[in-house]
GROMACS .gro file of C-alpha atoms in nm:
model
  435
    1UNK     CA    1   9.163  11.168   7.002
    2UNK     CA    2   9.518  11.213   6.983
    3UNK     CA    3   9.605  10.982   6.689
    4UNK     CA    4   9.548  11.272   6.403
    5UNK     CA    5   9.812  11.485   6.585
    6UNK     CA    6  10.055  11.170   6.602
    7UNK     CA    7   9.977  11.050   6.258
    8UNK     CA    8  10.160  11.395   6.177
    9UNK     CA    9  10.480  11.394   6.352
   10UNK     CA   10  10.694  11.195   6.478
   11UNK     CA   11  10.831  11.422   6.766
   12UNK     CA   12  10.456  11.441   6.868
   13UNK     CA   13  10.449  11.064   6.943
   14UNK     CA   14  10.767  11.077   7.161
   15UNK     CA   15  10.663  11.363   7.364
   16UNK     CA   16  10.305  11.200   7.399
   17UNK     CA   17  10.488  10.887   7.506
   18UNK     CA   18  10.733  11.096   7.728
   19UNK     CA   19  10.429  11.283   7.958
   20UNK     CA   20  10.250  10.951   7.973
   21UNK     CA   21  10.536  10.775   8.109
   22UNK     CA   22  10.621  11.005   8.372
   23UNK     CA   23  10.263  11.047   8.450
   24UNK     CA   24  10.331  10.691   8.525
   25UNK     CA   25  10.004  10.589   8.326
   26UNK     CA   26  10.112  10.274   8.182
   27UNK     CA   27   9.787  10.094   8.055
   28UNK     CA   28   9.719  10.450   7.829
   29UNK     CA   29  10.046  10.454   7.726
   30UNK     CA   30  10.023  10.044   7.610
   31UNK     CA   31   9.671  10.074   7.436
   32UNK     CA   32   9.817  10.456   7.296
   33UNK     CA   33  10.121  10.225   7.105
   34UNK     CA   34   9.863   9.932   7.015
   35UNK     CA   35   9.641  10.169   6.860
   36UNK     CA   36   9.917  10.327   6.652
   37UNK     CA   37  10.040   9.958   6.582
   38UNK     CA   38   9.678   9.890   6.453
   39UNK     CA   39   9.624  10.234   6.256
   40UNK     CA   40   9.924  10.195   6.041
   41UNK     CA   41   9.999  10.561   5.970
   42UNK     CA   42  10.293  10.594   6.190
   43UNK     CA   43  10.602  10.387   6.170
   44UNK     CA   44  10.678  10.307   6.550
   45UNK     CA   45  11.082  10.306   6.654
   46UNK     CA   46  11.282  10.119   6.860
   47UNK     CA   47  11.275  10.390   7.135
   48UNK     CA   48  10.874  10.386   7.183
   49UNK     CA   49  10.834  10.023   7.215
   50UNK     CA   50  11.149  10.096   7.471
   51UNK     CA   51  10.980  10.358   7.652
   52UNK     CA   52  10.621  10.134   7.705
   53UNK     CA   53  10.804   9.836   7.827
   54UNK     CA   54  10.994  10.049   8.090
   55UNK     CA   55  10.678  10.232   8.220
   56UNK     CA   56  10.468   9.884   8.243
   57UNK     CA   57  10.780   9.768   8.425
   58UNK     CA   58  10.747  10.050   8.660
   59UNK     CA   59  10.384   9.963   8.672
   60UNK     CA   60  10.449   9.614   8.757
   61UNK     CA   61  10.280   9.547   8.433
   62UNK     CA   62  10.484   9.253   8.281
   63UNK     CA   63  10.230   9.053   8.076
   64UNK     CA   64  10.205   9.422   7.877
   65UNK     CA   65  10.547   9.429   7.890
   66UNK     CA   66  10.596   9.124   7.717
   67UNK     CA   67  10.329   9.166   7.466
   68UNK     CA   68  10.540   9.492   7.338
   69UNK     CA   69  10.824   9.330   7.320
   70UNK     CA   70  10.653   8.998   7.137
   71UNK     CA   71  10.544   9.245   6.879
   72UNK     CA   72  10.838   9.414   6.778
   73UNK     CA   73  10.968   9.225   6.526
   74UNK     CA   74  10.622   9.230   6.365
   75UNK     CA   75  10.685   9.596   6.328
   76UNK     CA   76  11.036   9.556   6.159
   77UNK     CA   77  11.147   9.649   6.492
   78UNK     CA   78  11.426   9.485   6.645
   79UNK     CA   79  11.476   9.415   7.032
   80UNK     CA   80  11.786   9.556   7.161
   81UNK     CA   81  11.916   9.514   7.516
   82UNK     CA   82  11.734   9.792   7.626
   83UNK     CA   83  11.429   9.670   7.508
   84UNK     CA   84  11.519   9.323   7.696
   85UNK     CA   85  11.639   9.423   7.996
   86UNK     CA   86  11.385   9.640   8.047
   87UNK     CA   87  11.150   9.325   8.004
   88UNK     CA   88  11.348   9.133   8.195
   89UNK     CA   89  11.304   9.424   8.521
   90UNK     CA   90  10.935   9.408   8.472
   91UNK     CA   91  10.972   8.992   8.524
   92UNK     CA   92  11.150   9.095   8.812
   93UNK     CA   93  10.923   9.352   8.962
   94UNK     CA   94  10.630   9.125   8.859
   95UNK     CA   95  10.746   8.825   9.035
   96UNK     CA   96  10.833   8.600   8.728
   97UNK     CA   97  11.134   8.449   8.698
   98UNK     CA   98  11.096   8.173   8.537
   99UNK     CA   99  10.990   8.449   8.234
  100UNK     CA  100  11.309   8.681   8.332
  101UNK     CA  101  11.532   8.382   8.270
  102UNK     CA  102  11.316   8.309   7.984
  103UNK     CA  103  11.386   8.647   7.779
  104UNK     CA  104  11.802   8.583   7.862
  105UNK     CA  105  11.794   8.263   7.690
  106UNK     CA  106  11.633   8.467   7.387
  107UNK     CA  107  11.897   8.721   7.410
  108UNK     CA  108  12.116   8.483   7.352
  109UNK     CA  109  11.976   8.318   7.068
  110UNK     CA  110  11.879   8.660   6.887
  111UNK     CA  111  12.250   8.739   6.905
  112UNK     CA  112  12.223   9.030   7.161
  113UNK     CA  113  12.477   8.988   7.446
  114UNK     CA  114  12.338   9.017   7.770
  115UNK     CA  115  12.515   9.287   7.983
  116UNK     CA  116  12.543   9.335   8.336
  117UNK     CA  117  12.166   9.495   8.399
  118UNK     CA  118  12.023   9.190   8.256
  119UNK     CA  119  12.164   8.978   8.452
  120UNK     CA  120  12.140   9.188   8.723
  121UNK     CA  121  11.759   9.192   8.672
  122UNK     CA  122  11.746   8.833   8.650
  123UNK     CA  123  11.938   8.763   8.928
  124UNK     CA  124  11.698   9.025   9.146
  125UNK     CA  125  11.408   8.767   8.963
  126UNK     CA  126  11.507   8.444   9.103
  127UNK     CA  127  11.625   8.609   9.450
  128UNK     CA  128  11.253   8.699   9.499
  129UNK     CA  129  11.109   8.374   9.376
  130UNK     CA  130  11.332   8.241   9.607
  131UNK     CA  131  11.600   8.057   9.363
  132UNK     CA  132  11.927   8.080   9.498
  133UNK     CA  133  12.068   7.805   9.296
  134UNK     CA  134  11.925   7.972   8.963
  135UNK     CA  135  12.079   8.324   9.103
  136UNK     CA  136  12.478   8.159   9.155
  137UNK     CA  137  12.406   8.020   8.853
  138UNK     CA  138  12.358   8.340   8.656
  139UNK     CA  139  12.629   8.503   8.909
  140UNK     CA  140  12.854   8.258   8.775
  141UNK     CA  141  12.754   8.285   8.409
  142UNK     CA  142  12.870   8.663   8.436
  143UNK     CA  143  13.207   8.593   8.565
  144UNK     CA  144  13.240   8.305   8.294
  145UNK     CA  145  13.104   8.590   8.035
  146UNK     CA  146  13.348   8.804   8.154
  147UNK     CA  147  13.063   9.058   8.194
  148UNK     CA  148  13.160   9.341   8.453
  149UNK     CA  149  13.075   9.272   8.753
  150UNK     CA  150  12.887   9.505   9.021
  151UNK     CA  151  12.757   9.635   9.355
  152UNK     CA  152  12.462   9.542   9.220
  153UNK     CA  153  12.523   9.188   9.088
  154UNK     CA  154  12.680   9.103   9.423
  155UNK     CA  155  12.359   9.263   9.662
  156UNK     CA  156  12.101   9.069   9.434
  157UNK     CA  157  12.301   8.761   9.474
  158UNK     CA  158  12.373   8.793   9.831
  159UNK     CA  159  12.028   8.800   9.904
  160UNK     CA  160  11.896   8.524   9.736
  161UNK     CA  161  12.144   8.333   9.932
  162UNK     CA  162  12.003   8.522  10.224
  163UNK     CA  163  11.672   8.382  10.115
  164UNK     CA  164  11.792   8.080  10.119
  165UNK     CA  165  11.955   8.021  10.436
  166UNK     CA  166  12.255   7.962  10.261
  167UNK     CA  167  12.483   8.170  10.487
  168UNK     CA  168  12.897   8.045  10.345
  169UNK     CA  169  12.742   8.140  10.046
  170UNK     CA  170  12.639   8.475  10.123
  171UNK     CA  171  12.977   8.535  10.360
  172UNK     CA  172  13.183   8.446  10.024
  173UNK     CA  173  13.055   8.663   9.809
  174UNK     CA  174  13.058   8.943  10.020
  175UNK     CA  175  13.445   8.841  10.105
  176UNK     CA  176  13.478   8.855   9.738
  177UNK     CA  177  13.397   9.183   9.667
  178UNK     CA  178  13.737   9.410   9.794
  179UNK     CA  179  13.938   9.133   9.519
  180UNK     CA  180  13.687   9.277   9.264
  181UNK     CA  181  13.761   9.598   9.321
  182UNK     CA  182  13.397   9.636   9.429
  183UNK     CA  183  13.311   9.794   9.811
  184UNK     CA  184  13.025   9.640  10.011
  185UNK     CA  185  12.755   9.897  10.093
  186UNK     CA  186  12.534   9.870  10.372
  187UNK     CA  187  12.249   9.664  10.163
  188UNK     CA  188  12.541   9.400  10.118
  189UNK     CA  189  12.645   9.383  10.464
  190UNK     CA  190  12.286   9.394  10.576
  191UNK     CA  191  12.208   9.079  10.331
  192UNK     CA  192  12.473   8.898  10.459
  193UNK     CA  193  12.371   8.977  10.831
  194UNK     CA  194  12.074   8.898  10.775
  195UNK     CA  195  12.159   8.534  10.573
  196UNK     CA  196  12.362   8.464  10.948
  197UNK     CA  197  12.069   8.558  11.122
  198UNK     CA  198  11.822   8.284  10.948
  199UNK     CA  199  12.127   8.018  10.979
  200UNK     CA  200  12.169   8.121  11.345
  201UNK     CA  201  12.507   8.214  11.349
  202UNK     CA  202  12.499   8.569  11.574
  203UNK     CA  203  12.848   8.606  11.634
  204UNK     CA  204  12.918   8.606  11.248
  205UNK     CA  205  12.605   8.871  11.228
  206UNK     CA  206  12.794   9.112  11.537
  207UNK     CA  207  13.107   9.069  11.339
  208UNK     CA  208  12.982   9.226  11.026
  209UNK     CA  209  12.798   9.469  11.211
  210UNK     CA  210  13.154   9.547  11.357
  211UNK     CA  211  13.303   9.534  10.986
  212UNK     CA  212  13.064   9.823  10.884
  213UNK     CA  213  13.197  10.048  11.122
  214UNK     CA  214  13.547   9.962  11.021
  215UNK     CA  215  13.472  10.025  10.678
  216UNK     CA  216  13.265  10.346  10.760
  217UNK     CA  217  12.991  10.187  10.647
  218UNK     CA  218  12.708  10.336  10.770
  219UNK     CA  219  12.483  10.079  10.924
  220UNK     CA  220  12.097  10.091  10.910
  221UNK     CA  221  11.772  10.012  11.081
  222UNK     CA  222  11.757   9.680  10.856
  223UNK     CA  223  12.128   9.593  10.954
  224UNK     CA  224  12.051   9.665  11.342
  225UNK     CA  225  11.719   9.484  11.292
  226UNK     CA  226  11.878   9.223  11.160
  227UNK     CA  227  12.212   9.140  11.395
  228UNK     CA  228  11.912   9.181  11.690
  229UNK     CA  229  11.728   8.897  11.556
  230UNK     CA  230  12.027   8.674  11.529
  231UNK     CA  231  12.075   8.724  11.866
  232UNK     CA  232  11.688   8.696  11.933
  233UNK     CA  233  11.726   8.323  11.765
  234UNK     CA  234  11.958   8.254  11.959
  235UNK     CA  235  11.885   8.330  12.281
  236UNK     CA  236  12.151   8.577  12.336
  237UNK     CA  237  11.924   8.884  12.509
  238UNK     CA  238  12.187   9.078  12.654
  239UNK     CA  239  12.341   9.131  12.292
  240UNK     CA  240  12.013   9.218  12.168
  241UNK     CA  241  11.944   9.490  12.453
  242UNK     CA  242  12.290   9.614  12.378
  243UNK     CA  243  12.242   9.664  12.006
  244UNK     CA  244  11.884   9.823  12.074
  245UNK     CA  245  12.015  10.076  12.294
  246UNK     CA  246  12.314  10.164  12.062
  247UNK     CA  247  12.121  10.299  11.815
  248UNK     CA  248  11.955  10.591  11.942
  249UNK     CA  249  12.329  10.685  11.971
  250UNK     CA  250  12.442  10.590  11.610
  251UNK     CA  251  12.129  10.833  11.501
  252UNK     CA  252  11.890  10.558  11.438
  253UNK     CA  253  11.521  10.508  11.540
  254UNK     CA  254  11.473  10.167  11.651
  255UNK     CA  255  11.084  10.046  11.437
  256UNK     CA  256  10.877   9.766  11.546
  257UNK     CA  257  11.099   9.538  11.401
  258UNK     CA  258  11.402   9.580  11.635
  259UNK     CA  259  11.142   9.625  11.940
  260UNK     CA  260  11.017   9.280  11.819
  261UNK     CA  261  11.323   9.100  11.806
  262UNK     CA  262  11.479   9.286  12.144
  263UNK     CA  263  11.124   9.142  12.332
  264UNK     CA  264  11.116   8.784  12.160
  265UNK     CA  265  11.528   8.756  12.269
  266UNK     CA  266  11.430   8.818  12.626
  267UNK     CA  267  11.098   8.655  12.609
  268UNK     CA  268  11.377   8.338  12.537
  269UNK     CA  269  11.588   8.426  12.834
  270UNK     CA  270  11.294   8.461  13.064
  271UNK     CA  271  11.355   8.858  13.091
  272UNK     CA  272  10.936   8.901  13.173
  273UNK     CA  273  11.052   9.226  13.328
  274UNK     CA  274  11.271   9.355  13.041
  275UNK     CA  275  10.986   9.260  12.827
  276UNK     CA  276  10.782   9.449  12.939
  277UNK     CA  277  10.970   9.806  12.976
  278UNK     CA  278  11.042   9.731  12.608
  279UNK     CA  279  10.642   9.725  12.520
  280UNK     CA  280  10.623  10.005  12.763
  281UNK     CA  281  10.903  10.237  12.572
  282UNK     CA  282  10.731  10.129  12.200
  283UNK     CA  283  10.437  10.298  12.356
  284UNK     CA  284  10.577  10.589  12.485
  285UNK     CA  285  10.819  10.619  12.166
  286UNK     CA  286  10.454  10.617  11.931
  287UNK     CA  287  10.620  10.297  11.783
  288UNK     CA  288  10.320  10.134  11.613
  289UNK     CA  289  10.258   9.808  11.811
  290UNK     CA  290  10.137   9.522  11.605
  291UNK     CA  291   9.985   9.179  11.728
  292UNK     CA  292  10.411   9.026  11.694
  293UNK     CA  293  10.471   9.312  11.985
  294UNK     CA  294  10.187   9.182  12.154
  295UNK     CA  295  10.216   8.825  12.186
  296UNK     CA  296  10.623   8.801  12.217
  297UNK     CA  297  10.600   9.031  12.530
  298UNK     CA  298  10.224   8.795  12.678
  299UNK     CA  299  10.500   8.495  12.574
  300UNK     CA  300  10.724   8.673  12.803
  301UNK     CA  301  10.468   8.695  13.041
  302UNK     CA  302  10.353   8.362  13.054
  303UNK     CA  303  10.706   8.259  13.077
  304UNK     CA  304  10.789   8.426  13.411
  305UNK     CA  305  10.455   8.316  13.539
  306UNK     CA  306  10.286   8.656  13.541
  307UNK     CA  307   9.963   8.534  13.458
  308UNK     CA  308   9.777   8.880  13.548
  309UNK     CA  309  10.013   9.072  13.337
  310UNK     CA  310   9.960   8.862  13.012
  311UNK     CA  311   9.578   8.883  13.073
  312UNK     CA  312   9.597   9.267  13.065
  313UNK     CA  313   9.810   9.267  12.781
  314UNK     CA  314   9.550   9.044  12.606
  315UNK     CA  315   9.249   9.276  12.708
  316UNK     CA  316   9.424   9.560  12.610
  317UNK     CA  317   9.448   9.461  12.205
  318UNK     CA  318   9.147   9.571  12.121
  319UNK     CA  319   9.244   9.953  12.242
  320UNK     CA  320   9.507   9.920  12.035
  321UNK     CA  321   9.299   9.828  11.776
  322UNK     CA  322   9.468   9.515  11.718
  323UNK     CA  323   9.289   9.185  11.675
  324UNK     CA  324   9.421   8.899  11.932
  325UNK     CA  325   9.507   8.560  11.728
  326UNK     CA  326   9.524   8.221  11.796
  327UNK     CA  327   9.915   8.283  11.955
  328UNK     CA  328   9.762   8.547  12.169
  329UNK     CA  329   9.547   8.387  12.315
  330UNK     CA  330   9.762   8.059  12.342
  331UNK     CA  331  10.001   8.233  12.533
  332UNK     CA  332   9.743   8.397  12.770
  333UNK     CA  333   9.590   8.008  12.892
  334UNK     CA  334   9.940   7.884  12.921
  335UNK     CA  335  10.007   8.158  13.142
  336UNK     CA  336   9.668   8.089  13.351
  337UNK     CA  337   9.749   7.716  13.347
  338UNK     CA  338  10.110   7.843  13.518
  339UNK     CA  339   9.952   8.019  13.755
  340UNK     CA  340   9.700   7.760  13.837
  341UNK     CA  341   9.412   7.985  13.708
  342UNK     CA  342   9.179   7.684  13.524
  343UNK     CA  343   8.866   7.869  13.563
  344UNK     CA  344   9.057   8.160  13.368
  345UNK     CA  345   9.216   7.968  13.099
  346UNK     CA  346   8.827   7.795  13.045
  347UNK     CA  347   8.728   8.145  12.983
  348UNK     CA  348   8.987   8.219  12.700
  349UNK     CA  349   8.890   7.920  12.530
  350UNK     CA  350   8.510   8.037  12.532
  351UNK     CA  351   8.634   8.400  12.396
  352UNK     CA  352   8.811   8.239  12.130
  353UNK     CA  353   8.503   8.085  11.988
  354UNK     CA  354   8.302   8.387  12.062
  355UNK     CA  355   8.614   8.589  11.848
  356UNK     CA  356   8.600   8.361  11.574
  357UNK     CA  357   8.969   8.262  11.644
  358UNK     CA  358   8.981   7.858  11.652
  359UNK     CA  359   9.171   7.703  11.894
  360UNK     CA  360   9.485   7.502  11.793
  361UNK     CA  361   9.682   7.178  11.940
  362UNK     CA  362   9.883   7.450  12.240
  363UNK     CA  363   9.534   7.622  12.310
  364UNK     CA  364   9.383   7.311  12.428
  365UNK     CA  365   9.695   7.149  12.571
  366UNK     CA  366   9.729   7.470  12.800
  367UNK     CA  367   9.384   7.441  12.904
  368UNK     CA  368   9.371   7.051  12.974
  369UNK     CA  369   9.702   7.091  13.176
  370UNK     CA  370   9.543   7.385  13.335
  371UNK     CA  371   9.243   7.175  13.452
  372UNK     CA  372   9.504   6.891  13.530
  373UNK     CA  373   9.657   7.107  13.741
  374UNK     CA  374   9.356   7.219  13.933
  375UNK     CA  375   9.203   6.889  14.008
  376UNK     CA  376   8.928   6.940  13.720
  377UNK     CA  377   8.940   6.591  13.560
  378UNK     CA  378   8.603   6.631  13.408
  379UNK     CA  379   8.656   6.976  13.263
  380UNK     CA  380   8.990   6.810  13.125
  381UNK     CA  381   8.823   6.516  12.993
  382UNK     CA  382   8.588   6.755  12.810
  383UNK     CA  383   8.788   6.953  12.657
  384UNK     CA  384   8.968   6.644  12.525
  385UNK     CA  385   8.668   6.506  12.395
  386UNK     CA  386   8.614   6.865  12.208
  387UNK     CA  387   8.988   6.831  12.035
  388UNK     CA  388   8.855   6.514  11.897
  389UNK     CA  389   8.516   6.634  11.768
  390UNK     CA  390   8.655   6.961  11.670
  391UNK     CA  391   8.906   6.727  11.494
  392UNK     CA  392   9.222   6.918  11.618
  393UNK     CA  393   9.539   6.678  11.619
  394UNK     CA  394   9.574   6.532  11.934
  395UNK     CA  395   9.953   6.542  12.020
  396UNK     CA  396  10.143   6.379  12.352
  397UNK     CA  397  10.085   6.693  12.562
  398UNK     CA  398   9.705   6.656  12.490
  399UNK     CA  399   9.728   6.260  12.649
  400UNK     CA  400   9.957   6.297  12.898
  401UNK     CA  401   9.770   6.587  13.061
  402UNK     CA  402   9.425   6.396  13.042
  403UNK     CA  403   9.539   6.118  13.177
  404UNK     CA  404   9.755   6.296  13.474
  405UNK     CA  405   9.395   6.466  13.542
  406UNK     CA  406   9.186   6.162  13.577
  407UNK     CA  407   9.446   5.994  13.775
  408UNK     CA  408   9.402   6.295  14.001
  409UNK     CA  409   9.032   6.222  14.056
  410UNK     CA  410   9.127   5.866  14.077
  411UNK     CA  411   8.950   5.747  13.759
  412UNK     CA  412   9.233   5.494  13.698
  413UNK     CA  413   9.035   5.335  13.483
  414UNK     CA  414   8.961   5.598  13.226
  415UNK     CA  415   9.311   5.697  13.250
  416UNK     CA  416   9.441   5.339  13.139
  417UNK     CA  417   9.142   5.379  12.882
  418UNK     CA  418   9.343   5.656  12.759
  419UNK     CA  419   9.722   5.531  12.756
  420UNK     CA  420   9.582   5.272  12.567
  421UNK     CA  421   9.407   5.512  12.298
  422UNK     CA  422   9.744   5.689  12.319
  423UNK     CA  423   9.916   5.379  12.206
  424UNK     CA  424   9.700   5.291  11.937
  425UNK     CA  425   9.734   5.639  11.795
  426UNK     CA  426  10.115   5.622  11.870
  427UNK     CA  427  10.099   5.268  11.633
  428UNK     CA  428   9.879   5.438  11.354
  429UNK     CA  429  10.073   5.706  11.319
  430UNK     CA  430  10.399   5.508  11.233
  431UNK     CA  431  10.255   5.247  11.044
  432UNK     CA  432  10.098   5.581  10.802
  433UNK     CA  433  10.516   5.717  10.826
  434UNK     CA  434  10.634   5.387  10.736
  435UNK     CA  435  10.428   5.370  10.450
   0.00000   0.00000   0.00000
């Protein structure tokens, strides 16, 4: 419909192009320059192949993407940066990066210097495809390059280190920044908080958090979230409580996320009680619970050996319209088997099967040690006999606790019967390793 009207102008096409792009409709906007490829009476520019490739980018659309740029030089057209790095952003959005890195080999080899937004773009590729060795490389290309360097350059790279647990890496570059004339904003401090946090190093994470404020960087919900879980791996709750109740003050809403963390830190440090006024304020805060809120605080539960509080917890999913999973109720029969409730932790492993959720190695092992416990060497021996049909891995837990029950009952022979199946499983197993 529209090609006689673009057939006649030239000004037409762009503004055609223009409205579709910021109508963000990027498969009418492809098929619009494909058909005026095809038709022949309009000689497409650099710009409109330029102007497709960024809206399928936006779109996430990078096989299109590609395709347009594929084609220009079958149109006389020649890719310019813009055209690549724009190409090279919708690898990134897209996931690709072996593609992004793909396209900045080309530039190279079709004489068109990178600059620093294709790099920049490529770096962002490999962060998210989790390369960090592919990202320093490129990070390292630029300075070699001499291609200016940016906030940018630095964040993308950051994170993929961050990504990679590779926290001196991440600490360096953001070091590095002040002697490049470059200042660290709060998504490079929270990166590089967040790279200490999976490399468990929370005094590092408290020290940049510290570093922010001395910099008058304003720190975040992600940077918060992200020092608390550091402490959280760590076992450090009384840092975590600390840094969840500072920011209400520094004018930030703690999400589910930093409630998460806070409850799994003292779920660690045996805090049931903290736990639990923690779940308590999420609810009274209308901070969405999800099933993480749930099971770190039926963890903490189960941990100080409140076995009716983690079964009300449990029951009280469904309300929240939250489906109990195989941690849930995991935690629930190792808090019955605790509190010496076998009859209980029998029943969660019947509701699993009724809920469709199938019962792992620590649902059984909580349930056999539960019936252990109680003097139930028959109910243990059965439920070991269902790991083995059900053909769940059988671990040391699983034969320890069977044979402690049927000593119990003084079955002594079954229970030798079972060391000695223990042993043979024990051999099997490192004869396979060996191998």
């Amino acid at each position: 419909m529209l090609l006689p009207e673009v057939r006649r102008s030239k000004a037409i096409l762009q503004q055609v192009l223009r409205k579709l792009s910021e109508q963000k409709r990027a498969n009418l906007l492809y098929a619009t320059l494909k058909t005026i490829e095809e038709d022949g009476g309009i000689k497409l520019e650099d710009s409109n192949c330029t102007v497709g490739i960024s809206t399928c980018a936006r779109a996430k659309m990078w096989q299109q993407a590609l395709k347009l740029l594929e084609v220009m030089p079958e149109m006389k057209l020649q890719p310019n940066v813009i055209s690549y790095n724009a190409t090279i952003s919708a690898c990134e959005k897209g996931g690709q990066w072996p593609q992004a890195l793909k396209l900045l080999e080309a530039m190279r080899e079709m004489k068109v210097q990178p600059n620093v937004i294709s790099y920049s773009a490529a770096i962002s590729a490999c962060e998210k495809g989790g390369q960090w060795p592919q990202a320093l490389k490129l990070f390292e290309a630029m300075r070699k390059g001499k291609v200016s360097l940016d906030v940018i350059s630095y964040n993308a790279t950051i994170s993929a280190c961050e990504k990679g647990r590779q926290w001196p890496q991440a600490l360096k570059l953001l070091e590095a920044m002040p002697e490049m004339k470059l200042l660290p904003n709060v998504i490079s401090y929270s990166a590089a908080i967040s790279a200490c946090e999976k490399g468990g190093q929370w005094p590092q994470a408290l020290k940049l958090l510290e570093a922010m404020r001395e910099m008058k960087v304003q720190p975040n919900v992600i940077s918060y979230s992200a020092a608390i879980s550091a402490c959280e791996k760590e076992g450090q709750w009384p840092q975590a409580l600390k840094l969840l109740e500072v920011m209400p003050e520094m004018k930030l809403q703690p999400n589910v996320i930093s409630y998460n963390a806070t409850i799994s830190a003292c779920e660690k440090g045996g805090q049931w009680r903290q736990a639990l006024m923690l779940f308590e304020a999420m609810r009274k805060g209308k901070v969405a619970l999800d099933v993480i809120s749930c099971n770190a605080t039926i963890s903490s539960c189960e941990k100080g050996g409140q076995w009716p509080q983690a079964l009300k917890l449990l029951e009280a999913m469904p309300e929240m319209k939250l489906q109990p999973n195989v941690i849930s109720y995991s935690a629930a029969i190792s808090a019955c088997e605790k509190g010496g409730q076998w009859p209980q932790a029998l029943k969660l492993l019947e509701a699993m099967r009724e809920m469709k959720v199938q019962p792992n190695v620590i649902s059984y092992d909580a349930a056999i040690s539960a019936c252990e416990k109680g003097g139930q060497w028959r109910q243990a021996l059965k439920l070991f006999e269902a790991m083995r049909k059900g053909k769940v891995s059988l671990d040391v837990i699983s034969y320890n606790a069977a044979i402690s029950a049927c000593e119990k009952g003084g079955h002594l022979r079954q229970a030798l019967k079972l060391l000695e199946a223990m042993r043979e499983a024990m051999r099997t197993a490192a004869t396979s390793f060996n191998r």
